Amino acid sequence: MMNLYGDRGNVISIKKRCEWRGIEVEVVDVGLGEPIRPTGCDVFLFGGGQDREQTLLVDDLSGAKGRELKAIAEDGGVILGVCGGYQLMGHYYETPEGEKLPGVGIFDMHTRPRRPDEPRLIGNVLARVRPLEGEADATPREIVGFENHGGRTELGGGTEPLADVISGYGNNGRDGTEGARRLNSYGTYLHGSLLPKNPWLTDQLILNALRRTDDSFELEPLDDAAEKAAFASVAGRVRAGKG
Ligand code: GLN
């Protein structure tokens, strides 16, 4: 249900980048009314959705399921939420009609609707991901994607953004932040889908999951020529101001 702009491409990207390395993957769809915890999964993906889909799923999220997802996040589980899914990882998403849809509370943040004089935030985004813990001296890594959201996300004081916007709008078009990150939970506004054009991020999610059972785990490098060409194509257009 939460698969706006083909966010299911994130599932395919993780699956293929594992299988290309001989790591078997089972994909489990968790639909309305279906529990999360018993699946015993290692990576959880929560795609984007219009206000309609978000409204449809909040009842499902407001009970045990939301508590399970938050417990997985608190335990260091690997979660990637995109746009509408990301918004529901905060305290609430307020619709343009003024309805506050309760979120799971993984991130200390909330999302307000755009005011009538404010546009939807639409376009390609290039953002620089803040270094992960212990990687302060690492080369800053960038991500590209596409955003289309009316909501403006405000991060709580202690909430770390995922990235800083180089070009585009990000969380709210005002503070230069994009997404949020806490433990191994990542949230972002970037559709695309996000992961196929950002192979290093795909591998980071896979590593974060596999290192929970073996902290020495390493991934064999892959030939990322096609992925890097896709990234460079969008990043080049964005840097040239061609949106
Ligand atoms: N309905 C939300 C908004 O417009 C999220 C949309 C989306 O997932 N692209 O802000």
Short mmCIF file of C-alpha atoms and ligand atoms in Angstrom, two decimals:
data_model
loop_
_atom_site.label_atom_id
_atom_site.label_comp_id
_atom_site.label_asym_id
_atom_site.label_seq_id
_atom_site.Cartn_x
_atom_site.Cartn_y
_atom_site.Cartn_z
CA MET A 1 0.00 0.00 0.00
CA MET A 2 2.84 2.41 0.85
CA ASN A 3 4.59 2.27 -2.50
CA LEU A 4 4.26 5.77 -3.93
CA TYR A 5 6.56 6.47 -6.94
CA GLY A 6 7.72 2.87 -6.90
CA ASP A 7 9.35 2.93 -3.47
CA ARG A 8 9.22 -0.87 -3.76
CA GLY A 9 12.40 -0.35 -5.79
CA ASN A 10 14.13 -0.06 -2.41
CA VAL A 11 13.10 -3.64 -1.62
CA ILE A 12 14.36 -4.85 -5.00
CA SER A 13 17.67 -2.99 -4.58
CA ILE A 14 18.40 -4.53 -1.17
CA LYS A 15 17.35 -7.97 -2.43
CA LYS A 16 19.52 -7.86 -5.54
CA ARG A 17 22.61 -6.38 -3.85
CA CYS A 18 22.42 -9.21 -1.34
CA GLU A 19 21.79 -11.95 -3.91
CA TRP A 20 24.62 -10.71 -6.13
CA ARG A 21 26.83 -11.50 -3.13
CA GLY A 22 25.31 -14.90 -2.48
CA ILE A 23 23.24 -13.68 0.48
CA GLU A 24 19.73 -15.15 0.29
CA VAL A 25 16.83 -12.80 0.95
CA GLU A 26 13.19 -13.44 1.79
CA VAL A 27 10.83 -10.50 1.30
CA VAL A 28 7.78 -10.40 3.59
CA ASP A 29 4.93 -8.01 2.80
CA VAL A 30 3.36 -6.74 6.03
CA GLY A 31 -0.15 -5.56 5.16
CA LEU A 32 -2.94 -3.98 7.17
CA GLY A 33 -3.76 -6.00 10.26
CA GLU A 34 -0.63 -8.18 9.89
CA PRO A 35 1.92 -8.20 12.76
CA ILE A 36 5.56 -7.20 12.30
CA ARG A 37 7.59 -8.87 15.09
CA PRO A 38 6.87 -12.52 14.23
CA THR A 39 8.36 -12.07 10.75
CA GLY A 40 11.82 -11.85 12.37
CA CYS A 41 13.06 -9.66 9.54
CA ASP A 42 16.42 -7.87 9.51
CA VAL A 43 15.48 -4.79 7.45
CA PHE A 44 12.15 -2.96 7.52
CA LEU A 45 11.05 -0.65 4.68
CA PHE A 46 8.13 1.77 4.99
CA GLY A 47 7.32 3.49 1.69
CA GLY A 48 5.58 6.71 0.81
CA GLY A 49 1.89 7.31 0.41
CA GLN A 50 -0.67 10.01 -0.19
CA ASP A 51 -2.73 11.40 2.69
CA ARG A 52 -5.42 8.81 1.83
CA GLU A 53 -3.12 5.83 2.36
CA GLN A 54 -1.65 7.39 5.50
CA THR A 55 -5.13 7.84 6.95
CA LEU A 56 -6.01 4.24 6.08
CA LEU A 57 -3.04 2.79 7.98
CA VAL A 58 -2.84 4.92 11.15
CA ASP A 59 -5.40 2.75 13.02
CA ASP A 60 -3.28 -0.27 12.12
CA LEU A 61 -0.12 1.50 13.35
CA SER A 62 -1.62 2.92 16.53
CA GLY A 63 -1.76 -0.39 18.40
CA ALA A 64 0.64 -3.27 18.88
CA LYS A 65 2.09 -2.88 15.40
CA GLY A 66 3.36 0.64 16.04
CA ARG A 67 4.75 -0.46 19.40
CA GLU A 68 6.50 -3.38 17.68
CA LEU A 69 8.05 -1.10 15.07
CA LYS A 70 9.22 1.34 17.76
CA ALA A 71 10.67 -1.55 19.81
CA ILE A 72 12.57 -2.75 16.74
CA ALA A 73 13.96 0.78 16.25
CA GLU A 74 14.93 1.12 19.93
CA ASP A 75 16.67 -2.26 19.72
CA GLY A 76 18.82 -0.99 16.82
CA GLY A 77 16.76 -2.64 14.09
CA VAL A 78 17.31 -1.39 10.53
CA ILE A 79 14.37 0.68 9.30
CA LEU A 80 14.11 2.96 6.26
CA GLY A 81 11.02 5.17 6.06
CA VAL A 82 10.31 7.21 2.93
CA CYS A 83 8.15 10.35 2.83
CA GLY A 84 4.66 9.36 4.04
CA GLY A 85 6.17 6.40 5.88
CA TYR A 86 8.92 8.66 7.27
CA GLN A 87 6.31 11.19 8.44
CA LEU A 88 4.52 8.45 10.41
CA MET A 89 7.81 7.54 12.15
CA GLY A 90 7.50 10.86 14.02
CA HIS A 91 4.91 11.95 16.61
CA TYR A 92 2.24 12.89 14.04
CA TYR A 93 1.49 13.91 10.48
CA GLU A 94 -1.13 16.67 10.27
CA THR A 95 -3.17 16.60 7.06
CA PRO A 96 -4.21 19.77 5.18
CA GLU A 97 -7.69 19.18 6.69
CA GLY A 98 -6.19 19.55 10.17
CA GLU A 99 -6.39 15.85 11.15
CA LYS A 100 -3.37 14.81 13.24
CA LEU A 101 -2.47 11.25 12.18
CA PRO A 102 -0.55 9.69 15.10
CA GLY A 103 2.90 8.37 14.29
CA VAL A 104 5.04 5.69 15.88
CA GLY A 105 7.36 8.13 17.67
CA ILE A 106 10.67 6.66 16.51
CA PHE A 107 11.88 10.15 15.65
CA ASP A 108 11.26 13.20 17.85
CA MET A 109 9.67 15.20 15.09
CA HIS A 110 6.27 16.19 13.69
CA THR A 111 4.93 17.21 10.30
CA ARG A 112 2.55 20.11 9.72
CA PRO A 113 0.56 20.70 6.53
CA ARG A 114 1.53 23.34 4.03
CA ARG A 115 -0.28 26.65 4.42
CA PRO A 116 -2.53 27.69 1.49
CA ASP A 117 0.16 30.14 0.33
CA GLU A 118 2.89 27.48 0.46
CA PRO A 119 3.64 25.20 -2.51
CA ARG A 120 4.09 21.45 -2.41
CA LEU A 121 7.81 20.68 -2.18
CA ILE A 122 8.55 18.96 -5.48
CA GLY A 123 11.72 18.23 -7.42
CA ASN A 124 15.05 16.45 -7.53
CA VAL A 125 17.15 16.60 -4.37
CA LEU A 126 20.89 16.34 -3.82
CA ALA A 127 21.91 16.06 -0.17
CA ARG A 128 25.08 15.32 1.80
CA VAL A 129 24.65 12.58 4.40
CA ARG A 130 26.16 13.44 7.76
CA PRO A 131 28.99 11.05 8.74
CA LEU A 132 27.90 7.98 10.69
CA GLU A 133 29.15 7.52 14.25
CA GLY A 134 32.88 6.83 14.19
CA GLU A 135 33.20 7.98 10.58
CA ALA A 136 33.78 11.67 11.26
CA ASP A 137 36.79 11.71 8.96
CA ALA A 138 35.06 9.74 6.25
CA THR A 139 34.46 11.29 2.83
CA PRO A 140 31.04 12.95 2.96
CA ARG A 141 28.59 10.85 0.96
CA GLU A 142 25.77 12.26 -1.12
CA ILE A 143 22.33 10.97 -2.04
CA VAL A 144 20.00 11.94 -4.86
CA GLY A 145 16.28 11.40 -5.17
CA PHE A 146 12.93 12.97 -5.96
CA GLU A 147 10.61 14.65 -3.47
CA ASN A 148 6.91 15.49 -3.66
CA HIS A 149 5.31 16.37 -0.34
CA GLY A 150 3.06 19.02 1.11
CA GLY A 151 4.03 18.28 4.69
CA ARG A 152 6.72 20.29 6.46
CA THR A 153 8.70 18.19 8.95
CA GLU A 154 10.18 19.89 12.01
CA LEU A 155 12.87 17.92 13.87
CA GLY A 156 12.97 18.01 17.67
CA GLY A 157 16.04 19.59 19.28
CA GLY A 158 17.92 16.36 19.75
CA THR A 159 16.93 14.73 16.47
CA GLU A 160 19.74 14.23 13.97
CA PRO A 161 18.90 14.84 10.32
CA LEU A 162 19.96 12.18 7.84
CA ALA A 163 21.51 14.76 5.54
CA ASP A 164 21.99 18.41 4.69
CA VAL A 165 20.33 19.67 1.50
CA ILE A 166 22.69 20.79 -1.28
CA SER A 167 19.85 21.40 -3.71
CA GLY A 168 16.12 20.87 -3.20
CA TYR A 169 13.80 21.37 -0.21
CA GLY A 170 14.19 18.45 2.23
CA ASN A 171 12.27 18.34 5.52
CA ASN A 172 10.63 21.75 5.26
CA GLY A 173 12.33 23.94 2.64
CA ARG A 174 13.57 26.23 5.41
CA ASP A 175 16.21 24.70 7.74
CA GLY A 176 18.29 22.87 5.12
CA THR A 177 17.83 19.47 6.72
CA GLU A 178 16.71 16.32 4.94
CA GLY A 179 15.29 13.30 6.72
CA ALA A 180 16.19 12.00 10.17
CA ARG A 181 18.40 9.29 11.64
CA ARG A 182 18.37 7.55 15.02
CA LEU A 183 20.29 4.35 15.83
CA ASN A 184 19.75 2.24 12.67
CA SER A 185 16.49 3.94 11.70
CA TYR A 186 16.70 6.28 8.72
CA GLY A 187 13.93 8.52 7.39
CA THR A 188 13.98 10.50 4.17
CA TYR A 189 11.76 12.41 1.75
CA LEU A 190 13.64 10.98 -1.21
CA HIS A 191 11.69 8.81 -3.61
CA GLY A 192 13.23 7.65 -6.86
CA SER A 193 13.16 5.01 -5.61
CA LEU A 194 15.98 6.07 -3.37
CA LEU A 195 18.26 3.04 -3.13
CA PRO A 196 18.99 1.98 -6.75
CA LYS A 197 20.78 5.28 -7.51
CA ASN A 198 22.51 5.37 -4.09
CA PRO A 199 24.25 1.97 -3.87
CA TRP A 200 26.48 2.97 -0.94
CA LEU A 201 23.35 3.65 1.17
CA THR A 202 21.83 0.31 0.15
CA ASP A 203 25.01 -1.44 1.26
CA GLN A 204 25.07 0.57 4.50
CA LEU A 205 21.57 -0.68 5.38
CA ILE A 206 22.57 -4.27 4.54
CA LEU A 207 25.76 -3.96 6.61
CA ASN A 208 23.91 -2.38 9.56
CA ALA A 209 21.57 -5.38 9.55
CA LEU A 210 24.16 -8.14 9.09
CA ARG A 211 26.58 -6.62 11.61
CA ARG A 212 23.92 -6.96 14.30
CA THR A 213 24.77 -10.67 14.29
CA ASP A 214 28.41 -10.46 13.15
CA ASP A 215 30.06 -7.08 13.72
CA SER A 216 33.03 -8.04 11.57
CA PHE A 217 30.86 -8.70 8.52
CA GLU A 218 32.09 -7.13 5.27
CA LEU A 219 30.37 -6.91 1.88
CA GLU A 220 32.24 -7.79 -1.30
CA PRO A 221 32.38 -4.79 -3.64
CA LEU A 222 30.10 -4.91 -6.70
CA ASP A 223 30.49 -3.36 -10.14
CA ASP A 224 28.44 -0.20 -9.50
CA ALA A 225 29.11 1.46 -12.84
CA ALA A 226 25.43 1.61 -13.81
CA GLU A 227 24.32 2.81 -10.38
CA LYS A 228 27.04 5.46 -10.26
CA ALA A 229 26.14 6.63 -13.77
CA ALA A 230 22.51 6.99 -12.68
CA PHE A 231 23.58 8.95 -9.60
CA ALA A 232 25.91 11.19 -11.65
CA SER A 233 23.20 11.86 -14.23
CA VAL A 234 20.75 13.23 -11.65
CA ALA A 235 23.40 14.90 -9.47
CA GLY A 236 24.83 16.62 -12.57
CA ARG A 237 21.43 17.99 -13.58
CA VAL A 238 20.72 19.16 -10.04
CA ARG A 239 24.11 20.83 -9.64
CA ALA A 240 23.59 22.58 -13.00
CA GLY A 241 20.30 23.90 -11.68
CA LYS A 242 18.30 21.88 -14.17
CA GLY A 243 16.18 20.43 -11.36
N1 GLN B 1 1.00 12.74 2.05
C1 GLN B 1 2.30 13.25 2.48
C2 GLN B 1 2.53 14.71 2.01
O1 GLN B 1 2.02 15.14 1.01
C3 GLN B 1 3.44 12.39 1.94
C4 GLN B 1 3.42 12.25 0.43
C5 GLN B 1 4.41 11.24 -0.09
O2 GLN B 1 4.62 10.15 0.47
N2 GLN B 1 5.06 11.61 -1.25
O3 GLN B 1 3.31 15.40 2.66
#
